[in-house]
Coordinates of C-alpha atoms in Angstrom, one line a residue:
Chain A
M1 CA -20.0 58.3 208.9
R2 CA -18.8 59.1 205.4
P3 CA -15.3 58.0 205.3
S4 CA -12.7 60.5 203.9
R5 CA -10.9 60.5 200.7
D6 CA -7.4 60.4 202.8
E7 CA -8.4 56.6 204.1
H8 CA -8.7 55.6 200.5
P9 CA -5.4 55.9 198.8
V10 CA -6.9 53.9 196.1
A11 CA -9.9 55.5 195.5
L12 CA -7.4 59.1 195.7
A13 CA -5.8 57.4 192.8
L14 CA -8.2 56.9 190.8
L15 CA -9.5 59.8 191.4
R16 CA -6.8 61.7 190.3
R17 CA -6.1 60.0 187.4
G18 CA -9.6 60.2 186.4
S19 CA -8.5 64.8 186.9
L20 CA -5.6 63.8 184.7
R21 CA -7.7 62.5 181.8
L22 CA -10.3 65.3 182.3
R23 CA -7.9 67.8 181.8
A24 CA -6.3 66.5 178.8
L25 CA -9.7 65.8 177.6
V26 CA -10.9 69.5 178.5
L27 CA -7.4 70.4 176.5
M28 CA -8.0 68.2 173.0
I29 CA -11.0 70.1 172.7
V30 CA -10.2 73.5 173.8
V31 CA -7.2 72.5 170.7
L32 CA -9.5 71.3 168.2
A33 CA -12.1 73.8 169.0
T34 CA -9.8 76.7 168.3
A35 CA -8.1 75.0 165.2
S36 CA -11.7 74.7 163.5
C37 CA -11.8 79.1 164.0
A38 CA -8.9 79.5 162.2
T39 CA -9.9 81.7 159.1
A40 CA -8.3 80.0 156.0
T41 CA -11.2 77.9 154.7
S42 CA -11.0 74.4 152.2
S43 CA -12.3 74.1 149.4
S44 CA -15.3 72.0 149.7
S45 CA -16.5 74.7 153.1
A46 CA -15.7 77.6 150.9
Q47 CA -18.1 75.8 148.3
E48 CA -21.3 75.2 151.3
S49 CA -20.8 78.8 152.4
I50 CA -21.0 80.1 149.1
T51 CA -24.1 78.2 148.2
S52 CA -25.3 78.7 151.6
G53 CA -25.2 82.6 151.3
L54 CA -26.3 82.7 147.7
E55 CA -29.4 80.1 148.5
E56 CA -30.3 82.6 151.0
A57 CA -30.2 85.3 148.5
R58 CA -32.1 83.3 146.2
S59 CA -35.0 82.7 148.5
A60 CA -34.6 86.6 149.8
V61 CA -35.1 87.4 145.8
A62 CA -37.9 85.2 145.0
T63 CA -40.1 86.1 148.3
A64 CA -39.6 89.7 146.9
A65 CA -41.0 89.1 143.7
L66 CA -44.1 87.0 145.4
V67 CA -44.6 90.0 147.6
V68 CA -44.2 92.2 144.3
T69 CA -46.9 90.3 142.5
L70 CA -49.4 90.0 145.3
L71 CA -49.3 94.0 145.9
E72 CA -49.4 94.3 142.4
D73 CA -52.5 92.2 142.1
D74 CA -54.4 94.2 145.4
R75 CA -53.7 91.1 147.4
M76 CA -51.4 92.2 150.1
T77 CA -51.4 95.8 151.9
A78 CA -49.0 97.9 151.4
P79 CA -47.3 97.5 155.3
V80 CA -47.2 94.3 155.6
A81 CA -45.9 94.5 152.0
D82 CA -42.8 96.8 153.4
T83 CA -42.2 94.6 156.2
G84 CA -41.7 91.8 154.2
L85 CA -39.5 93.5 152.3
L86 CA -37.5 94.5 155.0
D87 CA -36.9 91.5 156.5
Q88 CA -35.5 90.6 152.8
I89 CA -33.2 93.3 153.0
G90 CA -31.7 91.7 156.5
V91 CA -31.6 88.3 154.8
L92 CA -29.8 89.8 151.8
E93 CA -27.5 91.7 154.3
D94 CA -26.8 88.3 156.3
S95 CA -26.1 86.5 152.9
S96 CA -23.8 89.4 151.9
A97 CA -21.7 89.4 155.0
A98 CA -21.5 85.8 155.2
L99 CA -19.5 86.3 151.5
M100 CA -17.9 89.0 152.6
T101 CA -16.2 87.4 155.4
L102 CA -14.9 84.3 153.7
V103 CA -11.3 83.7 153.3
P104 CA -11.7 81.3 150.4
P105 CA -8.3 79.0 148.8
A106 CA -7.5 80.5 145.0
E107 CA -9.9 78.4 143.0
M108 CA -12.8 79.8 144.9
A109 CA -12.1 83.6 144.9
T110 CA -13.7 84.0 141.5
P111 CA -17.1 82.6 142.3
L112 CA -17.0 84.2 145.0
Q113 CA -16.7 88.0 143.9
Q114 CA -19.1 86.5 141.2
G115 CA -21.4 85.7 144.1
M116 CA -21.0 89.1 145.8
T117 CA -21.9 90.9 142.9
A118 CA -24.8 88.8 142.1
V119 CA -26.1 89.6 146.2
G120 CA -25.2 92.8 145.5
T121 CA -27.7 93.1 142.2
A122 CA -30.4 91.3 144.0
T123 CA -30.2 93.8 147.1
D124 CA -30.5 96.8 144.4
A125 CA -33.4 94.8 143.0
V126 CA -35.4 94.2 146.3
V127 CA -34.5 98.0 147.9
A128 CA -35.7 99.4 144.5
A129 CA -39.1 97.1 145.1
R130 CA -39.2 98.7 148.6
L131 CA -39.3 102.1 147.3
W132 CA -41.6 101.3 145.1
V133 CA -43.9 99.5 147.4
N134 CA -43.7 102.9 149.8
G135 CA -44.5 105.2 146.9
E136 CA -40.9 106.5 146.3
S137 CA -39.8 105.1 142.5
G138 CA -41.9 105.3 139.1
A139 CA -40.5 102.0 138.1
S140 CA -43.7 99.7 137.3
A141 CA -44.2 96.3 138.6
A142 CA -43.2 94.6 135.6
E143 CA -40.0 96.4 135.6
L144 CA -39.2 95.2 138.9
L145 CA -40.3 91.9 138.5
E146 CA -38.0 92.0 135.3
A147 CA -35.4 93.1 137.8
L148 CA -36.0 90.6 140.4
E149 CA -36.0 87.9 137.9
G150 CA -32.4 89.0 136.5
A151 CA -31.0 89.0 139.8
E152 CA -32.4 85.7 140.3
S153 CA -31.3 84.2 137.3
E154 CA -27.6 85.6 138.0
I155 CA -27.9 84.3 141.3
D156 CA -28.7 80.7 139.8
D157 CA -25.7 81.3 137.4
V158 CA -23.0 81.0 140.3
L159 CA -24.4 78.3 141.9
A160 CA -24.0 76.7 138.7
E161 CA -20.5 77.7 138.5
V162 CA -20.0 76.7 142.3
G163 CA -21.6 73.6 141.5
A164 CA -24.5 73.7 143.6
Chain B
M1 CA -77.3 72.9 177.1
K2 CA -75.1 74.9 179.5
R3 CA -72.6 71.7 180.2
L4 CA -73.1 71.6 176.2
L5 CA -71.9 74.4 175.8
G6 CA -68.8 74.5 178.1
V7 CA -67.7 71.4 176.9
A8 CA -67.8 73.2 172.9
L9 CA -66.2 76.2 174.4
G10 CA -63.5 74.2 176.2
I11 CA -62.8 72.4 172.7
L12 CA -62.3 75.8 171.2
T13 CA -60.3 77.3 173.5
A14 CA -57.9 74.2 173.1
I15 CA -58.4 74.1 169.2
G16 CA -57.3 78.1 169.4
G17 CA -54.7 77.5 171.9
F18 CA -52.8 75.2 170.0
V19 CA -50.9 76.9 168.0
D20 CA -47.9 79.5 169.6
I21 CA -45.0 81.0 167.6
G22 CA -43.3 77.9 168.1
D23 CA -45.7 75.7 166.1
L24 CA -45.9 78.4 163.6
V25 CA -42.5 78.9 162.4
T26 CA -41.5 75.4 162.8
N27 CA -43.8 74.3 160.5
A28 CA -43.5 76.9 158.3
V29 CA -40.3 76.3 157.5
V30 CA -40.4 72.2 158.0
G31 CA -43.0 72.7 155.1
S32 CA -41.1 75.2 152.5
R33 CA -37.9 72.8 153.0
F34 CA -39.3 69.3 153.1
G35 CA -42.9 69.8 152.1
L36 CA -44.9 67.3 154.3
S37 CA -42.6 65.0 154.6
L38 CA -42.3 65.3 158.3
V39 CA -46.1 65.6 159.2
W40 CA -45.9 62.1 160.9
V41 CA -43.6 64.3 163.6
V42 CA -46.6 66.7 163.9
V43 CA -49.4 63.3 164.3
V44 CA -46.7 61.8 167.2
G45 CA -46.8 65.6 168.7
V46 CA -50.0 65.7 168.9
V47 CA -50.9 62.1 170.5
G48 CA -48.1 62.5 173.3
I49 CA -49.6 66.0 174.1
C50 CA -52.9 64.5 174.3
L51 CA -51.2 61.9 176.4
F52 CA -49.5 64.7 178.7
A53 CA -52.1 66.9 179.0
E54 CA -54.7 64.3 179.9
M55 CA -52.3 62.7 182.6
S56 CA -51.6 66.0 184.5
G57 CA -55.1 67.5 184.2
R58 CA -56.3 64.2 185.4
V59 CA -54.1 64.6 188.4
A60 CA -54.3 67.6 189.4
A61 CA -58.0 67.1 189.2
V62 CA -57.7 64.4 191.7
S63 CA -55.3 64.7 193.7
G64 CA -55.8 69.1 193.6
R65 CA -52.3 69.9 193.1
A66 CA -50.6 71.3 190.1
T67 CA -47.3 69.7 188.2
F68 CA -44.6 71.8 189.9
E69 CA -46.3 70.9 193.6
I70 CA -46.3 67.5 193.2
I71 CA -41.9 67.4 191.4
R72 CA -41.0 68.7 194.6
E73 CA -43.0 66.2 196.3
R74 CA -41.7 63.2 194.5
L75 CA -37.9 64.3 193.6
G76 CA -37.5 66.1 196.9
P77 CA -36.1 69.9 197.1
R78 CA -33.0 69.5 195.4
M79 CA -33.6 67.9 192.3
A80 CA -36.7 69.5 192.1
G81 CA -34.6 72.5 192.3
A82 CA -32.2 71.3 189.2
N83 CA -35.9 70.7 187.5
L84 CA -36.8 74.2 188.6
V85 CA -33.9 76.0 187.2
A86 CA -34.3 74.4 183.5
S87 CA -38.0 74.3 183.3
F88 CA -38.1 77.9 184.1
A89 CA -35.5 78.8 181.9
I90 CA -36.8 77.2 179.0
N91 CA -40.4 78.9 179.8
L92 CA -38.7 82.1 180.0
L93 CA -37.1 81.5 176.7
T94 CA -40.6 80.4 175.8
L95 CA -42.1 83.6 177.1
T96 CA -39.6 85.8 175.3
A97 CA -40.4 84.0 172.1
E98 CA -44.0 84.6 172.6
V99 CA -43.7 88.5 173.2
G100 CA -41.4 88.9 170.2
G101 CA -44.1 86.8 168.3
I102 CA -46.8 89.2 169.1
A103 CA -44.3 92.3 168.6
L104 CA -43.3 90.8 165.2
A105 CA -47.2 90.2 164.2
L106 CA -48.1 94.1 164.7
H107 CA -45.1 95.5 163.0
L108 CA -45.9 93.2 160.1
A109 CA -49.7 94.5 159.9
S110 CA -48.7 98.2 160.9
S111 CA -45.1 98.8 159.5
V112 CA -44.5 100.0 162.4
E113 CA -40.5 99.1 164.2
P114 CA -40.7 95.8 166.1
R115 CA -39.0 97.0 169.1
L116 CA -41.9 99.6 169.8
W117 CA -44.4 96.5 169.6
I118 CA -42.0 94.8 172.2
V119 CA -42.6 97.6 175.5
V120 CA -46.6 97.4 174.3
A121 CA -47.0 93.7 173.6
A122 CA -45.3 93.0 177.0
A123 CA -47.5 96.0 179.1
A124 CA -50.5 94.5 177.8
V125 CA -49.8 90.9 178.4
W126 CA -49.3 91.9 181.9
L127 CA -52.2 93.9 182.3
V128 CA -53.9 91.2 181.5
L129 CA -52.5 88.8 184.1
W130 CA -53.3 91.7 186.1
R131 CA -56.5 92.6 185.6
V132 CA -58.7 90.1 184.7
K133 CA -60.1 86.7 185.0
F134 CA -58.7 83.9 184.3
S135 CA -61.8 81.8 182.5
I136 CA -61.9 84.9 180.3
M137 CA -58.6 85.2 179.5
E138 CA -58.4 81.6 178.0
N139 CA -61.4 81.8 176.6
V140 CA -61.2 85.2 174.7
A141 CA -57.3 84.4 174.0
G142 CA -58.2 80.6 172.5
L143 CA -61.2 81.7 170.7
L144 CA -59.6 84.4 168.7
G145 CA -56.6 82.0 168.0
L146 CA -59.3 80.3 166.1
L147 CA -58.9 82.9 163.4
L148 CA -55.8 80.4 162.3
V149 CA -58.1 78.2 160.5
G150 CA -57.6 80.9 158.0
F151 CA -54.4 78.6 157.2
G152 CA -57.2 75.5 156.2
V153 CA -59.2 77.9 154.4
A154 CA -56.1 79.5 152.1
L155 CA -54.7 75.7 151.8
F156 CA -58.1 74.7 149.8
L157 CA -58.4 77.9 148.0
L158 CA -55.2 77.3 146.5
G159 CA -56.0 74.1 145.1
P160 CA -53.2 71.8 146.1
D161 CA -52.8 68.5 143.8
W162 CA -54.0 66.8 146.9
G163 CA -52.0 63.4 145.7
D164 CA -48.8 65.3 145.9
L165 CA -49.3 66.6 149.4
L166 CA -50.5 62.6 150.2
A167 CA -46.9 61.5 148.3
Q168 CA -44.7 64.0 150.2
A169 CA -46.4 62.8 153.5
A170 CA -46.0 59.4 153.3
S171 CA -42.1 59.5 152.1
I172 CA -41.3 59.4 155.9
G173 CA -37.6 59.4 156.3
Q174 CA -37.0 61.0 152.7
P175 CA -36.2 64.6 152.8
P176 CA -36.6 65.9 149.4
G177 CA -33.9 66.6 147.3
G178 CA -31.2 69.1 148.5
Q179 CA -32.0 68.7 152.2
S180 CA -29.8 66.8 154.0
M181 CA -30.4 63.9 156.8
G182 CA -28.9 65.3 159.4
S183 CA -31.5 68.8 159.2
Y184 CA -34.4 66.3 158.5
W185 CA -33.8 64.7 161.8
F186 CA -33.1 68.5 163.4
Y187 CA -36.4 69.6 162.2
A188 CA -38.0 66.7 163.4
V189 CA -37.3 67.1 167.2
A190 CA -37.8 70.4 166.6
L191 CA -41.6 69.9 165.4
F192 CA -41.7 67.5 168.7
G193 CA -40.7 70.2 171.2
A194 CA -43.1 72.4 169.2
A195 CA -46.3 70.7 169.9
M196 CA -45.1 69.1 173.6
T197 CA -43.7 72.1 175.1
P198 CA -43.6 72.1 178.8
Y199 CA -45.3 75.3 179.8
E200 CA -49.0 73.4 178.0
V201 CA -48.3 71.2 180.9
F202 CA -47.6 73.8 183.8
F203 CA -50.6 75.7 182.5
F204 CA -52.7 72.5 182.1
S205 CA -52.7 71.3 185.3
S206 CA -52.2 74.8 187.0
G207 CA -55.6 75.6 185.1
A208 CA -57.1 73.1 186.3
V209 CA -56.7 74.0 189.9
E210 CA -57.4 77.8 189.0
E211 CA -60.9 76.6 187.9
K212 CA -60.8 74.0 191.1
W213 CA -61.8 70.6 188.5
T214 CA -62.5 67.6 190.6
A215 CA -63.1 63.7 189.7
K216 CA -66.1 64.7 188.1
D217 CA -64.4 66.6 185.6
L218 CA -62.3 64.1 184.2
S219 CA -64.6 63.3 181.6
Q220 CA -64.8 66.8 180.0
N221 CA -60.8 67.5 180.4
R222 CA -60.6 64.1 178.3
L223 CA -62.5 65.5 175.9
N224 CA -61.0 68.2 175.6
V225 CA -58.0 67.7 175.3
L226 CA -58.7 64.2 173.0
T227 CA -60.7 66.7 170.3
G228 CA -59.3 70.0 170.4
F229 CA -55.7 69.3 170.5
P230 CA -55.7 66.9 167.3
L231 CA -57.9 69.7 165.6
G232 CA -55.3 72.3 166.8
G233 CA -52.7 69.7 165.2
L234 CA -54.6 70.3 161.7
L235 CA -53.6 73.9 162.3
S236 CA -50.0 73.2 162.3
V237 CA -50.6 70.5 159.4
A238 CA -52.1 73.5 157.1
I239 CA -49.8 76.1 158.2
A240 CA -47.0 73.4 157.2
A241 CA -49.0 72.4 153.7
C242 CA -49.3 76.1 152.9
A243 CA -45.4 76.8 152.9
A244 CA -44.9 73.3 150.8
V245 CA -47.4 74.8 148.1
V246 CA -46.9 78.0 147.8
L247 CA -43.1 79.1 149.2
M248 CA -41.8 75.2 148.3
P249 CA -41.7 75.3 144.3
Q250 CA -39.9 78.5 144.7
S251 CA -36.8 77.8 147.0
I252 CA -38.0 80.0 149.5
E253 CA -36.3 79.3 152.9
V254 CA -38.7 81.0 155.6
S255 CA -36.8 83.1 157.7
S256 CA -39.3 85.7 159.2
L257 CA -42.6 86.1 159.9
S258 CA -43.7 87.7 157.1
Q259 CA -43.7 84.9 154.9
I260 CA -45.3 83.0 156.7
V261 CA -48.6 84.6 155.8
L262 CA -47.4 84.7 151.8
P263 CA -49.8 81.4 151.1
V264 CA -52.8 83.3 152.9
A265 CA -52.4 86.4 151.0
Q266 CA -51.8 84.7 147.7
A267 CA -55.2 82.3 148.0
G268 CA -57.7 84.8 150.1
G269 CA -56.2 88.5 149.5
T270 CA -55.8 90.9 152.2
L271 CA -59.3 89.9 154.3
L272 CA -57.9 86.4 154.5
L273 CA -54.6 87.8 155.2
A274 CA -56.0 90.1 158.0
V275 CA -58.2 87.7 159.8
V276 CA -54.8 85.2 159.9
I277 CA -52.7 88.4 160.9
L278 CA -55.4 89.0 163.9
G279 CA -55.2 85.1 164.8
I280 CA -50.8 84.8 165.0
V281 CA -51.7 87.9 167.1
A282 CA -54.0 86.1 169.4
A283 CA -52.5 82.6 169.5
T284 CA -49.2 84.3 170.3
F285 CA -50.7 86.9 173.2
G286 CA -52.7 83.8 174.4
A287 CA -49.2 81.7 174.6
A288 CA -47.5 84.8 176.0
L289 CA -50.2 84.6 179.0
E290 CA -49.8 81.3 179.2
T291 CA -46.2 81.1 179.7
A292 CA -46.0 84.4 182.1
L293 CA -48.6 82.5 184.1
S294 CA -46.1 79.4 183.8
S295 CA -43.8 81.4 185.1
G296 CA -45.4 82.3 188.7
Y297 CA -46.5 78.9 188.7
T298 CA -43.5 76.9 188.6
V299 CA -41.3 79.3 191.7
A300 CA -44.3 80.0 193.7
Q301 CA -45.8 76.5 193.6
Y302 CA -41.7 74.9 194.3
L303 CA -41.1 77.5 197.4
G304 CA -44.9 76.7 198.5
W305 CA -45.9 80.6 197.8
S306 CA -49.8 81.2 197.3
W307 CA -50.3 81.2 194.2
G308 CA -53.8 81.8 191.8
K309 CA -55.4 83.6 189.7
F310 CA -58.4 83.3 191.6
R311 CA -56.4 85.1 194.2
R312 CA -56.4 88.8 194.3
P313 CA -53.2 90.0 193.7
A314 CA -52.5 91.1 196.9
K315 CA -52.7 87.9 198.0
A316 CA -50.5 86.4 196.0
A317 CA -47.8 89.1 195.7
R318 CA -44.5 86.8 195.3
F319 CA -46.2 85.5 192.2
H320 CA -47.0 88.0 190.4
L321 CA -43.8 89.7 191.2
T322 CA -42.4 86.3 189.8
M323 CA -44.4 87.1 186.1
I324 CA -43.3 90.3 185.8
V325 CA -39.2 90.6 186.5
A326 CA -40.0 86.6 183.8
L327 CA -41.7 89.8 181.6
L328 CA -38.9 92.3 182.0
I329 CA -36.5 89.7 181.4
A330 CA -38.3 88.3 178.1
V331 CA -38.2 92.6 177.0
G332 CA -34.7 92.7 178.2
I333 CA -33.6 90.2 175.9
L334 CA -35.6 91.0 172.8
M335 CA -34.5 94.8 173.2
T336 CA -30.8 93.4 172.4
S337 CA -32.3 92.9 168.8
V338 CA -31.7 89.2 169.2
D339 CA -34.0 88.0 165.9
P340 CA -37.4 86.5 167.6
I341 CA -37.4 84.0 165.0
A342 CA -34.0 82.4 166.1
V343 CA -35.3 82.5 169.8
T344 CA -38.3 80.7 168.6
E345 CA -36.3 78.3 167.4
M346 CA -33.8 77.8 170.0
S347 CA -37.0 77.6 172.3
V348 CA -38.6 74.8 170.6
V349 CA -35.3 72.4 170.4
F350 CA -34.8 73.5 174.4
S351 CA -38.4 72.6 175.2
A352 CA -37.1 68.6 173.6
V353 CA -34.3 68.5 175.9
A354 CA -36.3 69.7 178.9
L355 CA -39.3 67.4 178.6
P356 CA -38.4 64.9 180.4
L357 CA -37.8 66.7 183.3
T358 CA -41.9 67.2 183.8
Y359 CA -43.0 64.6 181.3
V360 CA -41.2 61.7 184.0
P361 CA -42.4 62.5 187.5
I362 CA -46.1 63.1 185.8
L363 CA -46.1 59.8 184.0
V364 CA -44.9 58.0 187.8
V365 CA -47.9 59.8 189.6
A366 CA -50.5 58.8 186.9
N367 CA -49.6 55.4 188.2
D368 CA -49.6 56.3 191.7
P369 CA -52.8 55.0 194.0
E370 CA -51.8 56.7 196.8
Y371 CA -52.2 60.0 195.0
M372 CA -54.7 58.7 192.5
G373 CA -57.1 56.4 193.9
E374 CA -59.3 54.7 191.7
H375 CA -58.0 57.3 188.4
V376 CA -54.8 55.4 188.2
S377 CA -53.8 55.3 184.8
G378 CA -55.2 52.5 182.9
K379 CA -53.3 49.7 180.4
V380 CA -54.0 51.7 177.3
A381 CA -52.2 55.3 178.6
N382 CA -49.5 53.4 180.5
A383 CA -48.7 51.6 177.5
L384 CA -48.9 54.2 175.5
G385 CA -46.6 56.3 178.3
S386 CA -44.0 54.1 178.4
V387 CA -43.8 54.7 174.4
Y388 CA -43.4 58.2 174.9
L389 CA -41.5 58.1 177.9
V390 CA -39.0 56.4 175.2
I391 CA -39.4 58.9 172.5
V392 CA -39.4 61.9 174.7
L393 CA -35.8 60.5 176.3
V394 CA -34.6 59.8 172.4
A395 CA -35.5 63.2 171.0
A396 CA -34.2 65.3 174.9
L397 CA -30.9 63.1 173.9
A398 CA -30.3 63.4 170.3
A399 CA -31.3 67.6 170.0
I400 CA -28.2 68.9 171.2
P401 CA -26.0 66.3 169.2
L402 CA -27.9 67.1 166.3
M403 CA -28.3 71.4 166.5
I404 CA -24.1 71.2 166.6
A405 CA -24.0 68.6 164.0
T406 CA -25.8 70.7 161.4
G407 CA -25.9 74.4 162.5
A408 CA -29.2 74.5 163.6
G409 CA -30.5 73.0 160.3
S410 CA -28.8 74.8 158.3
A411 CA -26.5 72.1 156.9

């Protein structure tokens, strides 16, 4: 028959001590997790977040440029191009949301503002490309590619300023 | 001649059935970020799945029992029950990713909202499970999945610098500039999980019972696995290489299915693009069938219900009901607008976590003379099996810490 806990005071004490330690550990984890969720962001983590958001945006613009080139060369169908651009608009939306919700230290405020402007320019260029794919724009492929290239270099400039 | 055709068909379906949404997404993401520096993981994963599938096929053919019947018998109902919960959850996640993958591929081809396709895809999967014979289902999906060879054709048409690709492949443990070591290892685990998904083994061993394999079929089993899976692995490498050649130089990070096909369009134009999209639909559809069946197999085998496609649905009602419920849950999850690509990335990582749960019992049973008689694992299989036991355990233990530390590879 299995002995009950009451018959083993030493075991019970150990269990209680273990239980106290466990509670302390859980409390520490909760405190640390809560502290890490604080709103203000350190300079290095703000730099990381801005860089990551801008790199996503640059990837979206490069993808859009490739899609426009392929469609212009008749190497892709319009539905595939439309889906491709729609996906990239989603990426830019996420990238924009990531930047907009950042609370950086004062020295990072200007790059963040420039980053948000660059992502806005990129979004405009990709949206224009999607209108063109759907035959709702008078712009030529060359003009769209120029706009996308401009958006990409704007992002690159901010990335260089942030130090990526 | 008939036997030869059977062997060829088995190999071709093993190639076409190897790649699923997890392989597609993970290889393209890895190719666009790390070039071919993680190709060694595909090799490790392919050898592992060959070993694992050969063992489970051999166990099923010799003992006449599928994986989960054996797991329950060896581990007892309580431990096997815990195993079932974890395996079923991972399988459900994979099923969700596959149904989402079909919807994304159809969205790509049509530009019609993917949530409309989710319902169509799930209904089509259910209809095939309900009405179509096991062998037809397996062969058609596998053969159409072969269209993914379009990635290999695209790679040759792109005319890459082969020396550069080989140099990338040789740079083991050295991620390209700008990529962190943590993310490199996170994706190593994800690629391993994508190649060695547990559902493949549930499907493979239960399929052996469905097709009434006996010890006489062991040589064909070995041939299918040892030829088909490595060739399927080459398709995975081709996907990664296409991304490495076209997307990586432009700093394009893959986050959607539409980006994965861009190198194909660049290389082969609309015709090759159409072939590859059809291949993606077939591969994800085939994998959705396999994962849905695996849901039914695991639960029915654990609970001792009658199961199998060889029985009419009315004779295996609870088995079919389990598949329907699994499909409905998958549709429900996808309808919340969760990104199927994100689900896929999670599913391959958690596949690595859950792998020991099925790998260890199969490894033990394949060595048990009571079950296997003269067909117990040989010295080579045992040596490899032990090495892979360590790899599987390390990958399972490292997966979640790496995921947390790297923000799921975003660091």
